[in-house]
JSON list of C-alpha atoms in Angstrom, two decimals:
[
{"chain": "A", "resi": 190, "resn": "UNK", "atom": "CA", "xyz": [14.87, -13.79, -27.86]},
{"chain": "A", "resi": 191, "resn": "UNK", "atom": "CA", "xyz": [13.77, -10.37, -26.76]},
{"chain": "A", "resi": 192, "resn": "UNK", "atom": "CA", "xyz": [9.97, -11.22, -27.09]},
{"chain": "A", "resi": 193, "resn": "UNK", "atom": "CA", "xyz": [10.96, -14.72, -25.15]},
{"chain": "A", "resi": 194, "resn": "UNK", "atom": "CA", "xyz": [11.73, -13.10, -22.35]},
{"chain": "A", "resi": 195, "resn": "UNK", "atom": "CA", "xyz": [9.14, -10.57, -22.54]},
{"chain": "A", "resi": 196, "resn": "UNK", "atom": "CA", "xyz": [6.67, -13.05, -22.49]},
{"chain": "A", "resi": 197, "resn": "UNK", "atom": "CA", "xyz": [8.32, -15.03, -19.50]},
{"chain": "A", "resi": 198, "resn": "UNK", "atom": "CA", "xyz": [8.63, -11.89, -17.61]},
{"chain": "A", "resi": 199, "resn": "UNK", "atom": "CA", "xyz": [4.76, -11.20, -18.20]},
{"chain": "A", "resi": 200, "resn": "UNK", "atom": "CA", "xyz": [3.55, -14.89, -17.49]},
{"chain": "A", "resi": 201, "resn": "UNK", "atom": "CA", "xyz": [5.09, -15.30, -14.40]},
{"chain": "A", "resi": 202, "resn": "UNK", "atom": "CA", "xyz": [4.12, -12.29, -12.97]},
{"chain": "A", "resi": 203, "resn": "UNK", "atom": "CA", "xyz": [0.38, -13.13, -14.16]},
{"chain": "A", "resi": 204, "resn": "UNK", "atom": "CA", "xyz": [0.91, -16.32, -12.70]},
{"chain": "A", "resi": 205, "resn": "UNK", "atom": "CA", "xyz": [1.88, -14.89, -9.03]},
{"chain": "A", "resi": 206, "resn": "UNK", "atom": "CA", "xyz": [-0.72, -12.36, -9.21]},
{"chain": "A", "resi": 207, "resn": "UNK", "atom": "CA", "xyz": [-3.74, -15.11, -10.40]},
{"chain": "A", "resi": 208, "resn": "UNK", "atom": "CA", "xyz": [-1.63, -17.39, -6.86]},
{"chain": "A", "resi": 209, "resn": "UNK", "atom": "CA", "xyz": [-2.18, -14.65, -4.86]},
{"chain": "A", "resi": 210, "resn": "UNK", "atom": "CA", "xyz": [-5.82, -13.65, -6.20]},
{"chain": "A", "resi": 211, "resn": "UNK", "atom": "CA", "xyz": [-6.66, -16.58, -6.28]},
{"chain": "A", "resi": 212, "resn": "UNK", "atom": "CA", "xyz": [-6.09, -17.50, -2.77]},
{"chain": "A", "resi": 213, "resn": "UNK", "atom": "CA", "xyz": [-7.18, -14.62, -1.23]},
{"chain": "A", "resi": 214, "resn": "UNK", "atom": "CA", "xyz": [-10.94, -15.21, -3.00]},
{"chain": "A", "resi": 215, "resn": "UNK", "atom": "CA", "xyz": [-10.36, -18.16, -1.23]},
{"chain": "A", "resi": 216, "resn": "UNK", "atom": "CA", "xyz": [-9.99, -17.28, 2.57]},
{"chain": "A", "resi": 217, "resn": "UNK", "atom": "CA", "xyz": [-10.61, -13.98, 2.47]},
{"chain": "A", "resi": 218, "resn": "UNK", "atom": "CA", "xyz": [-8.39, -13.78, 5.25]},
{"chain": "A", "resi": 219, "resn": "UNK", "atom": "CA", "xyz": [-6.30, -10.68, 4.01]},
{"chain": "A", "resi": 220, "resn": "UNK", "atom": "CA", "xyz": [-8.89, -7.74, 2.69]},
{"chain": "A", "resi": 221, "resn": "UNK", "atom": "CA", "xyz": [-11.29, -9.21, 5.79]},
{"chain": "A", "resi": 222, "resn": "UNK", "atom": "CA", "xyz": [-8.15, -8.48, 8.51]},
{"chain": "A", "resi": 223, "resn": "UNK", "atom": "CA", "xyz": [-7.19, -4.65, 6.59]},
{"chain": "A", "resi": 224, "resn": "UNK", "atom": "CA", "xyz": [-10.58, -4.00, 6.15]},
{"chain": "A", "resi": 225, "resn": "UNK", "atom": "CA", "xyz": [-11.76, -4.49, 10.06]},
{"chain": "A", "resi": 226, "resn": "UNK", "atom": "CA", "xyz": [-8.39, -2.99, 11.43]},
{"chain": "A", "resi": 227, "resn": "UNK", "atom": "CA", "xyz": [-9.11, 0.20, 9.19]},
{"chain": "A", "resi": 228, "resn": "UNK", "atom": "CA", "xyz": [-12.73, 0.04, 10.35]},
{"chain": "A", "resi": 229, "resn": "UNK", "atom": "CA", "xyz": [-11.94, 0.55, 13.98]},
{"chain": "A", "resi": 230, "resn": "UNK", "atom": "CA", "xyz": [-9.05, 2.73, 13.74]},
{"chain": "A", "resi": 231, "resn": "UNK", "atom": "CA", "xyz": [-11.29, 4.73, 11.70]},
{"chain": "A", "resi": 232, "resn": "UNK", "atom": "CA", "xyz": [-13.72, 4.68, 14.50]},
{"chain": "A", "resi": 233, "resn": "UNK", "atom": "CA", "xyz": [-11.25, 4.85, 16.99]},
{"chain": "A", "resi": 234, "resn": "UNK", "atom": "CA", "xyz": [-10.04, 8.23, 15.44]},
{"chain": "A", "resi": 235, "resn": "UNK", "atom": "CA", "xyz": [-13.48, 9.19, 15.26]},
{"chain": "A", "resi": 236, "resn": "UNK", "atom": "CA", "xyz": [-14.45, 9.38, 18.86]},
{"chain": "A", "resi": 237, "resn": "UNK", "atom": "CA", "xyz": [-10.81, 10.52, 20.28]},
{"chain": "A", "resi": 238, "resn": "UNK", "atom": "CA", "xyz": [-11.05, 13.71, 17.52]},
{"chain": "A", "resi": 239, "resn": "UNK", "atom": "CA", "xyz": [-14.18, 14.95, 18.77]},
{"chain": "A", "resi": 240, "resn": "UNK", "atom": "CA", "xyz": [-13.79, 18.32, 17.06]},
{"chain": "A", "resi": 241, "resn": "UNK", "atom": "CA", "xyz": [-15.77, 20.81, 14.83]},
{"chain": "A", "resi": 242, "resn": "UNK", "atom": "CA", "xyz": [-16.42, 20.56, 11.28]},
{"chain": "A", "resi": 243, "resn": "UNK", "atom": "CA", "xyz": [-13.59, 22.98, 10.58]},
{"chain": "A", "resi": 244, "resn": "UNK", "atom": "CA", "xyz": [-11.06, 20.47, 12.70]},
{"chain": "A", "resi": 245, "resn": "UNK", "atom": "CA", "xyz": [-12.37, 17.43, 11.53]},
{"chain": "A", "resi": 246, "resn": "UNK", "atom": "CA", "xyz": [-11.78, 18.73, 7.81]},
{"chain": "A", "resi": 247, "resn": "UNK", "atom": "CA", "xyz": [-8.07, 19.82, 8.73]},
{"chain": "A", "resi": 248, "resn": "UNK", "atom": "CA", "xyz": [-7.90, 16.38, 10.37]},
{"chain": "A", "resi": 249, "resn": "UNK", "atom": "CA", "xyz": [-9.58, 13.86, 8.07]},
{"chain": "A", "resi": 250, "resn": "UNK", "atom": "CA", "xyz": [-6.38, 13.57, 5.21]},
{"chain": "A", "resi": 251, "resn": "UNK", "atom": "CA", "xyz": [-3.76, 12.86, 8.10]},
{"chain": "A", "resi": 252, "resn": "UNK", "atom": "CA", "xyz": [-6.69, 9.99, 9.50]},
{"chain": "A", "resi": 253, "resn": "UNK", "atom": "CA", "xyz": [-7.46, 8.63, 6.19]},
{"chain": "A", "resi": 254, "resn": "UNK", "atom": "CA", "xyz": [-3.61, 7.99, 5.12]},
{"chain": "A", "resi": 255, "resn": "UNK", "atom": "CA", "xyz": [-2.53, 6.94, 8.65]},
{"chain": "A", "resi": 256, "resn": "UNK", "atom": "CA", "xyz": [-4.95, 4.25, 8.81]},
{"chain": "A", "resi": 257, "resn": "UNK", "atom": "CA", "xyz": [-4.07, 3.10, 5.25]},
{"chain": "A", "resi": 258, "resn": "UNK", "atom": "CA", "xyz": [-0.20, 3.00, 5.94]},
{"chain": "A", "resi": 259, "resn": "UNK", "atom": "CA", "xyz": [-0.84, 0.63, 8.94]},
{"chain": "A", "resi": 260, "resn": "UNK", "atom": "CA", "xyz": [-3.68, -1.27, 7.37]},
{"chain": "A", "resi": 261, "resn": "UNK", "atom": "CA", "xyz": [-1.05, -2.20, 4.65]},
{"chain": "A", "resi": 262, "resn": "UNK", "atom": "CA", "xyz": [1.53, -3.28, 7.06]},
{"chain": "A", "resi": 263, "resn": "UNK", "atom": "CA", "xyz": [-0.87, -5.50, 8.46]},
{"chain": "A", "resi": 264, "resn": "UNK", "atom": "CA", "xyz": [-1.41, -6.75, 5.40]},
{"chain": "A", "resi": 265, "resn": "UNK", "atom": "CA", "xyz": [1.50, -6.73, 3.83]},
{"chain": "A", "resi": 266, "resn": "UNK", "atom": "CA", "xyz": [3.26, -8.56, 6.94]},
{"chain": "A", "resi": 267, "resn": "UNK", "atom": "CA", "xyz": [0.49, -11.38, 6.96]},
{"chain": "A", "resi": 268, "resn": "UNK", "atom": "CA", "xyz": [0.83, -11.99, 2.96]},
{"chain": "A", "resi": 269, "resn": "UNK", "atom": "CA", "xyz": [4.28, -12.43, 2.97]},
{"chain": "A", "resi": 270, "resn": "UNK", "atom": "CA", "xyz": [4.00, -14.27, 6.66]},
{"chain": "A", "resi": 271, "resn": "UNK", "atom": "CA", "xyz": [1.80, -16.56, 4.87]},
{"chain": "A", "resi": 272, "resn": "UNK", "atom": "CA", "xyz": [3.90, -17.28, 1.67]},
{"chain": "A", "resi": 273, "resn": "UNK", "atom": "CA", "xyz": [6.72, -18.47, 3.80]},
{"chain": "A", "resi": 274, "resn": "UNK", "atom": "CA", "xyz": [5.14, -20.14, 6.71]},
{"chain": "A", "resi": 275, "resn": "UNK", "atom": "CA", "xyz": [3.70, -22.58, 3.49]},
{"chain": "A", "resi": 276, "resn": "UNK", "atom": "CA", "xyz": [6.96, -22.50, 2.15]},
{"chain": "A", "resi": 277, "resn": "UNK", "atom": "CA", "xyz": [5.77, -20.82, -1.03]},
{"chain": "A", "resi": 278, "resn": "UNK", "atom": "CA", "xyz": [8.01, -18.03, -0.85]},
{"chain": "A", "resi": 279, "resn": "UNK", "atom": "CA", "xyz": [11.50, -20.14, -0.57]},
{"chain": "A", "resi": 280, "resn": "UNK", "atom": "CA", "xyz": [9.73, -22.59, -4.26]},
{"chain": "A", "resi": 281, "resn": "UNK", "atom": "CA", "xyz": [9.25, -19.03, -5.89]},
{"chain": "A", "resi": 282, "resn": "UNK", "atom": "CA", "xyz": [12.77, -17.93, -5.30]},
{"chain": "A", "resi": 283, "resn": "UNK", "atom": "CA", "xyz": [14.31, -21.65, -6.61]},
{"chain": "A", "resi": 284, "resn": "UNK", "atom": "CA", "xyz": [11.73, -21.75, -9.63]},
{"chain": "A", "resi": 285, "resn": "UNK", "atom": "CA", "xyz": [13.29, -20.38, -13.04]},
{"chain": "A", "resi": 286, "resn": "UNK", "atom": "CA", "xyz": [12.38, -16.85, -13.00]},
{"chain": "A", "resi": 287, "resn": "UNK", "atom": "CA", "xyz": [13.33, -13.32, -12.88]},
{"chain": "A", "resi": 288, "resn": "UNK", "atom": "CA", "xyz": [13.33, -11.74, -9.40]},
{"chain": "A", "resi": 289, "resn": "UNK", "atom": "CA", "xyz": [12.05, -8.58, -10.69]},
{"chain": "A", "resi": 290, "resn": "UNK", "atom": "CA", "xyz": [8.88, -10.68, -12.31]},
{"chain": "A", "resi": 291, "resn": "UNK", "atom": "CA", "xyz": [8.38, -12.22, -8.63]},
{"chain": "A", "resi": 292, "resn": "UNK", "atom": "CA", "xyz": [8.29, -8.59, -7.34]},
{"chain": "A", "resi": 293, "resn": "UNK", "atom": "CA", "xyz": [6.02, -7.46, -9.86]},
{"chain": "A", "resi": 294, "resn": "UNK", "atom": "CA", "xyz": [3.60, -10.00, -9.03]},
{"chain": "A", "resi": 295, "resn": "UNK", "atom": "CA", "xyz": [3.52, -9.92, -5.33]},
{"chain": "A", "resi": 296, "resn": "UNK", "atom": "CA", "xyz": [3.41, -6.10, -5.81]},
{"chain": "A", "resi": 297, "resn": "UNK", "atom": "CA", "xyz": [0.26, -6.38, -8.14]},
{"chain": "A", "resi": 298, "resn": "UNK", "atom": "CA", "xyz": [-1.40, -8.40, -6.18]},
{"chain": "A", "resi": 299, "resn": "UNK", "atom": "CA", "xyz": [-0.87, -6.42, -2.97]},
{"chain": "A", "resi": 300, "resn": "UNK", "atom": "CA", "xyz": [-1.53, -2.96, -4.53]},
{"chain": "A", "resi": 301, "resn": "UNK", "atom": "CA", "xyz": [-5.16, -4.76, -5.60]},
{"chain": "A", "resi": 302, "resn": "UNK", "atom": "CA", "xyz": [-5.33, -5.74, -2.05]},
{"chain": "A", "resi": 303, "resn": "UNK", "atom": "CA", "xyz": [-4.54, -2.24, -0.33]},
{"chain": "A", "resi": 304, "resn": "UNK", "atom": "CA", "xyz": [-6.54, -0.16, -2.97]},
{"chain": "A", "resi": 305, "resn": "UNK", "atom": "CA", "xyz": [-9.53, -2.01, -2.26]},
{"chain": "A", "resi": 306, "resn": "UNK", "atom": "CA", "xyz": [-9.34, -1.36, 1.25]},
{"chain": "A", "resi": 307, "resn": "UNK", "atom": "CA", "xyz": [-8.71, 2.18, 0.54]},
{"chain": "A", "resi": 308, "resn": "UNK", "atom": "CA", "xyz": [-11.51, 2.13, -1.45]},
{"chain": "A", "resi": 309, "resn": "UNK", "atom": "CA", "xyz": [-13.89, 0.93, 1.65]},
{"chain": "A", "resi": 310, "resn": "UNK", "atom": "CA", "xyz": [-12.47, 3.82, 3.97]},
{"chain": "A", "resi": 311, "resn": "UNK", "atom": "CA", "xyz": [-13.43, 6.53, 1.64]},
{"chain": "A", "resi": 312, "resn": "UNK", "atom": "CA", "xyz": [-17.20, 5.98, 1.15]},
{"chain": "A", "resi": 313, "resn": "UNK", "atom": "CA", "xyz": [-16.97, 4.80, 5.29]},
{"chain": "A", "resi": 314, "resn": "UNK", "atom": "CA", "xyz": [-15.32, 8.50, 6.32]},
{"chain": "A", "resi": 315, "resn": "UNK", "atom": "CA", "xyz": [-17.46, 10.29, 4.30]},
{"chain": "A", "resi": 316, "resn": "UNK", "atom": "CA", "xyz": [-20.25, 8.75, 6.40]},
{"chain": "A", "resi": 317, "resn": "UNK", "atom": "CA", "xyz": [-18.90, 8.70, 9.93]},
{"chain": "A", "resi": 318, "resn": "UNK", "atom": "CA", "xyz": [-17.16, 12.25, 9.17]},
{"chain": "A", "resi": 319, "resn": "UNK", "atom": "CA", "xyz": [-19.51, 13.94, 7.23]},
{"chain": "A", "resi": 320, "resn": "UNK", "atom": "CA", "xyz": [-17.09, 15.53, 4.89]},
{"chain": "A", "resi": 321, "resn": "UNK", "atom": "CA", "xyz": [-17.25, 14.30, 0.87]},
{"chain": "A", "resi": 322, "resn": "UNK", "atom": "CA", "xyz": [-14.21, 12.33, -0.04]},
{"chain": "A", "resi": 323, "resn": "UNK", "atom": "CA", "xyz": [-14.81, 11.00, -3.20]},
{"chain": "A", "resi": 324, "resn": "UNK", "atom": "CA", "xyz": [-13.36, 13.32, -5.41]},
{"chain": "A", "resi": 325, "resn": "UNK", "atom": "CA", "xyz": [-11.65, 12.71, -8.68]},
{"chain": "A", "resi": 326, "resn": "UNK", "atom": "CA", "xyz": [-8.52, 13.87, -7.45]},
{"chain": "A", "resi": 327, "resn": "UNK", "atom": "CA", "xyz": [-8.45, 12.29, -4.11]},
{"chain": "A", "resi": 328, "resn": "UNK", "atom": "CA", "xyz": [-9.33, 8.82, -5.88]},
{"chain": "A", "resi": 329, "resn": "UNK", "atom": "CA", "xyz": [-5.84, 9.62, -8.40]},
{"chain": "A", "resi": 330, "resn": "UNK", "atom": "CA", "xyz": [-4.13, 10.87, -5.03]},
{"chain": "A", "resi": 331, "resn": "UNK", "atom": "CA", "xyz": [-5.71, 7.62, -3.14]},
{"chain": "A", "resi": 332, "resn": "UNK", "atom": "CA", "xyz": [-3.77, 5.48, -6.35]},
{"chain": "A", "resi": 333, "resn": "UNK", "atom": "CA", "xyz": [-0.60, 7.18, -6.31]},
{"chain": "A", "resi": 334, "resn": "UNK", "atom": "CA", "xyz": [-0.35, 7.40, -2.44]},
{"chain": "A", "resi": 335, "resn": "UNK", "atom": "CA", "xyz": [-1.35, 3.47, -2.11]},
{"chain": "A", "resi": 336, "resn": "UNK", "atom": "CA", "xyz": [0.95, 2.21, -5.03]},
{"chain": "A", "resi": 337, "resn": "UNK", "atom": "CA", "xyz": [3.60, 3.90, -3.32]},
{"chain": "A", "resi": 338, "resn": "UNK", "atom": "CA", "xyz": [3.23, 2.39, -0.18]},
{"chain": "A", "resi": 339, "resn": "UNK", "atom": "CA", "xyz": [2.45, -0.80, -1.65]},
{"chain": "A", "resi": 340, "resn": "UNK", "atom": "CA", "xyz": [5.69, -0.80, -3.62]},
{"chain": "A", "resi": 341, "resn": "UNK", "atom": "CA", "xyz": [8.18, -0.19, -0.57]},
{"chain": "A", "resi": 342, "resn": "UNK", "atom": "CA", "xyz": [5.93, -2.28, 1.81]},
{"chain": "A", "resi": 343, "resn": "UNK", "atom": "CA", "xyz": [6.52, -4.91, -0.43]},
{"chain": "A", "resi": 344, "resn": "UNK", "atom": "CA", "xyz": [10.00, -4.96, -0.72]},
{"chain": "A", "resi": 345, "resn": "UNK", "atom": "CA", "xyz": [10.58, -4.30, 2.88]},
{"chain": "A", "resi": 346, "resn": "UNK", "atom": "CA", "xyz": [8.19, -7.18, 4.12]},
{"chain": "A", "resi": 347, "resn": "UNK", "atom": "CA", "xyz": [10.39, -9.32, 1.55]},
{"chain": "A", "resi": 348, "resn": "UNK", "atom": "CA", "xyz": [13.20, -8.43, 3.84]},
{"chain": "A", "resi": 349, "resn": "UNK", "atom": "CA", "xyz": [11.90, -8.59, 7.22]},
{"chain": "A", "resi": 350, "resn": "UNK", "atom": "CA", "xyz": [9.66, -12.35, 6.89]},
{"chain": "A", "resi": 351, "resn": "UNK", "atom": "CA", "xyz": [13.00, -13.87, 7.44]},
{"chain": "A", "resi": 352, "resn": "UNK", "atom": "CA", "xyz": [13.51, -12.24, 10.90]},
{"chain": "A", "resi": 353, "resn": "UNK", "atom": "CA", "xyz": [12.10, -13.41, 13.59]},
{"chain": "A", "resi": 354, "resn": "UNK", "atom": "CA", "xyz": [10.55, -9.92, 14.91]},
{"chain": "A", "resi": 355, "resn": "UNK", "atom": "CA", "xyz": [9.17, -9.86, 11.70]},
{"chain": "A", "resi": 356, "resn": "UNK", "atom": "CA", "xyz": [5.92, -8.18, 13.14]},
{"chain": "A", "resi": 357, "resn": "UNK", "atom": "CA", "xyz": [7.64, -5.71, 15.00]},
{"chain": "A", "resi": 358, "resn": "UNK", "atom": "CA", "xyz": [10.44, -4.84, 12.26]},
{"chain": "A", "resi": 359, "resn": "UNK", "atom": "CA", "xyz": [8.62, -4.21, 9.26]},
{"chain": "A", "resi": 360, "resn": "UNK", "atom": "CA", "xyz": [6.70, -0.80, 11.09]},
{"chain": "A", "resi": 361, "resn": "UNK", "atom": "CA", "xyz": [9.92, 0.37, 12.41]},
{"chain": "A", "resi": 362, "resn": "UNK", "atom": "CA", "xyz": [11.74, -0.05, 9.04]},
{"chain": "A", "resi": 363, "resn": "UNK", "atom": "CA", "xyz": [8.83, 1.00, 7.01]},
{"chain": "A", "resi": 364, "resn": "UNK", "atom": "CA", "xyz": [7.25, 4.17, 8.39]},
{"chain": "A", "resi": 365, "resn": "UNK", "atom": "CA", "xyz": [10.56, 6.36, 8.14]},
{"chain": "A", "resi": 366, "resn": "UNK", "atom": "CA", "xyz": [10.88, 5.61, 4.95]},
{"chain": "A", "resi": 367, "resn": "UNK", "atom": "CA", "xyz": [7.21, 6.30, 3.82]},
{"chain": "A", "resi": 368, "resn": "UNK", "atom": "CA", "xyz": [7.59, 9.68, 5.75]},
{"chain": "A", "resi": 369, "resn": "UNK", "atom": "CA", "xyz": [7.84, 11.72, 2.61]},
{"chain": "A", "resi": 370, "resn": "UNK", "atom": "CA", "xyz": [4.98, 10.22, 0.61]},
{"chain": "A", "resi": 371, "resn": "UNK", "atom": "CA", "xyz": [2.62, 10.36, 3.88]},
{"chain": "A", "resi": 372, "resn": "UNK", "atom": "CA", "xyz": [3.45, 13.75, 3.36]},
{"chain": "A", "resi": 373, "resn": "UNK", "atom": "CA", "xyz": [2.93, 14.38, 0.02]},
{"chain": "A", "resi": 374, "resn": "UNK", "atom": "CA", "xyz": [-0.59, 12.23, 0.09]},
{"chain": "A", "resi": 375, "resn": "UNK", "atom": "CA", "xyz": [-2.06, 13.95, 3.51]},
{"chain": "A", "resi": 376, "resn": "UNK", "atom": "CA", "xyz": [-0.98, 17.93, 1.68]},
{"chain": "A", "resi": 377, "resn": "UNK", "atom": "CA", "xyz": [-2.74, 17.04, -1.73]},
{"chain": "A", "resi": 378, "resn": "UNK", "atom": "CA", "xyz": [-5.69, 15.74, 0.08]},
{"chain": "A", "resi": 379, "resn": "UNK", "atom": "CA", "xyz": [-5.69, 18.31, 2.53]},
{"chain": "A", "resi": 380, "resn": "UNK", "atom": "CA", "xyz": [-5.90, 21.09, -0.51]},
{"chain": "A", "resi": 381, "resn": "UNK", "atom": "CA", "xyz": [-7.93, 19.45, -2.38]},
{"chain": "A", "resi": 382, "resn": "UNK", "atom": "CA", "xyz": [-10.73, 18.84, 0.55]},
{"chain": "A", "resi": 383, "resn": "UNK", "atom": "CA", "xyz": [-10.27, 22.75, 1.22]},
{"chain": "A", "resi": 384, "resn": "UNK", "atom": "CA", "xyz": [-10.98, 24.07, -2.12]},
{"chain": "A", "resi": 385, "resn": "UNK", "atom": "CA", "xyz": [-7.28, 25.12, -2.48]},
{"chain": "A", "resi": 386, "resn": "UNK", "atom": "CA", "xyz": [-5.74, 26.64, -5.97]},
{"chain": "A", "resi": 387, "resn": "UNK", "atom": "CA", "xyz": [-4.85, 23.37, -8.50]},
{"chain": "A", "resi": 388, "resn": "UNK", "atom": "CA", "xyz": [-1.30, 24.80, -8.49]},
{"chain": "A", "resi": 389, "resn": "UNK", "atom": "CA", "xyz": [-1.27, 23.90, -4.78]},
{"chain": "A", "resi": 390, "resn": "UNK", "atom": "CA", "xyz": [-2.10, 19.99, -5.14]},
{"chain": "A", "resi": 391, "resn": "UNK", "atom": "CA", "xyz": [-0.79, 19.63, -8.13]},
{"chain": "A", "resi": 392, "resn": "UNK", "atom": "CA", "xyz": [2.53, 20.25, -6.73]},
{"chain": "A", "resi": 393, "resn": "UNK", "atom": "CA", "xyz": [1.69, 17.64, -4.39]},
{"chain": "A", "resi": 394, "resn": "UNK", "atom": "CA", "xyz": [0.41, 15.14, -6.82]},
{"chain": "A", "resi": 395, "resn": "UNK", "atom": "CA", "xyz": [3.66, 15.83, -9.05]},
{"chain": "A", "resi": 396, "resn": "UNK", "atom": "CA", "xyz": [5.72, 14.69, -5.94]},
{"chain": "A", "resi": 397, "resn": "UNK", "atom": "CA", "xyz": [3.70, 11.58, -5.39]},
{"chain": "A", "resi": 398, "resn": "UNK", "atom": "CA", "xyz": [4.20, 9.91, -8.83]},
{"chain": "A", "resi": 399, "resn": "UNK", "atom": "CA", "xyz": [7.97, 10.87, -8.59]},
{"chain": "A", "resi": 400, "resn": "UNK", "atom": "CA", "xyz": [8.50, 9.34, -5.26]},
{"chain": "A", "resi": 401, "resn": "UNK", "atom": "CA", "xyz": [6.55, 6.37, -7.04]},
{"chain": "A", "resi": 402, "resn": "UNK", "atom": "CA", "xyz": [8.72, 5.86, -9.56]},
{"chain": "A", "resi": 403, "resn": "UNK", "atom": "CA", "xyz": [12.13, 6.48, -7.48]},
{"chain": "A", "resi": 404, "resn": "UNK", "atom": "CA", "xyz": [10.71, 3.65, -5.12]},
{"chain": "A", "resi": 405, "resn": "UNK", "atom": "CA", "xyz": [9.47, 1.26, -7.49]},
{"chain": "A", "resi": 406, "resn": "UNK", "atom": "CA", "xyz": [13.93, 1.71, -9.26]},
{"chain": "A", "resi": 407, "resn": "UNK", "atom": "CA", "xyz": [15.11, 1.80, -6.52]},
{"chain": "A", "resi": 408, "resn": "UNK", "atom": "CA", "xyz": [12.55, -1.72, -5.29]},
{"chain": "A", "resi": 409, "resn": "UNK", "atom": "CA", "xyz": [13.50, -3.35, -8.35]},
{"chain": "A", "resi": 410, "resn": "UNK", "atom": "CA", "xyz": [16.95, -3.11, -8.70]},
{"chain": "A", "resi": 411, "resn": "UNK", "atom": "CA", "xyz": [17.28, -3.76, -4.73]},
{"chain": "A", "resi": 412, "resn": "UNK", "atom": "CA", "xyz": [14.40, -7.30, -4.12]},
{"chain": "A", "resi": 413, "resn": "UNK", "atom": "CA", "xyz": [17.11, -9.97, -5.42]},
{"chain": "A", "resi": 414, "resn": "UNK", "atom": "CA", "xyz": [19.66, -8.76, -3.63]},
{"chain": "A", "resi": 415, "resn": "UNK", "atom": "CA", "xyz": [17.24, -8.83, -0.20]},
{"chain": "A", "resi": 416, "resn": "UNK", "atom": "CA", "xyz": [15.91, -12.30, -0.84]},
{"chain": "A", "resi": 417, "resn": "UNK", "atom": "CA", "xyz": [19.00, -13.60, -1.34]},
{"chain": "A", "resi": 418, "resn": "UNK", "atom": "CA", "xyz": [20.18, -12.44, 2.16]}
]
């Protein structure tokens, strides 16, 4: 019985995740929208900063996370947009499976989505800033910070693609509650781009993978309760 539902659980999150992978390699519509918007904000930032190297290093962590917070909203607000505007969001909640398997596959998907944009900033702010960012430790801060994001976007973009203001809402809703991981993300990077002591990002680090895991609880226990409102 046990492995019964371990297998359904698994399937039908494989199967949303494949859906949304699927489609996406399709249209491209998704990673091609998050990847321009972080390309000019990145550029945007770039000409409006116009400060020494010293500045521009104290300056590139907040950048590099502020453009990936708002690249995922637009992202996350125009995946879930889609999946109801097709009406494939209201045939996932009647179809015979656990709400916490559709969450996990909407999240995987998304989180694939989001890192790979990530991913493209790094290598692009290295260039236009001329500061290294790929680092070891920034990639495992880059996962940590982006799964976290991805995880509470997720559920809140659940919540607000029934509104009506749904493009509006979801920002407003989302960015107070990311507060504490943007911090966490744009300190770790910060010491880590400066050389700092490992204790220092570490610390950091440690407080990124626990605000993870209290927002993927808190996500799970919380998404059939929203889409059933």
């Amino acid at each position: 019985m046990l492995l019964s539902m371990k297998t359904t659980f698994l399937g039908a999150t494989r199967a949303i995740f494949y859906k949304d992978l699927q489609a996406e390699l399709r249209g491209r519509d998704l990673i091609g929208a998050m990847s321009l918007f972080a390309l000019l904000a990145v550029l945007v930032f770039s000409f409006a900063l116009e400060l020494d190297r010293i500045a521009r290093a104290e300056s590139i962590s907040g950048v590099l996370w502020v453009t990936i917070i708002f690249a995922s909203i637009l992202g996350l607000n125009r995946s879930m947009a889609q999946e109801r505007d097709q009406g494939n969001f209201d045939a996932l909640l009647i179809a015979p499976i656990d709400r916490a398997a559709l969450f996990a596959g909407k999240l995987a998907g998304n989180f694939v989505f989001v890192t790979v944009v990530a991913l493209v900033i790094v290598p692009l702010m290295t260039i236009i800033y001329n500061i290294t960012l790929i680092n070891g430790w920034v990639l495992v801060t880059l996962v940590l910070g982006t799964f976290g994001v991805t995880v509470i976007g997720t559920l809140l973009s659940a919540m607000t693609v029934q509104t009506r203001g749904r493009e509006a809402l979801l920002p407003i809703v989302m960015l107070p509650i990311t507060l504490p991981l943007l911090l966490a993300a744009v300190r770790a990077t910060t010491s880590i781009l400066q050389g700092a002591e490992p204790d220092t990002w570490l610390f950091w680090i440690g407080l990124l993978a626990a605000l993870d895991v209290i927002f993927l609880t808190m996500s799970v226990l919380l998404f059939g309760y929203v889409v059933e409102e």
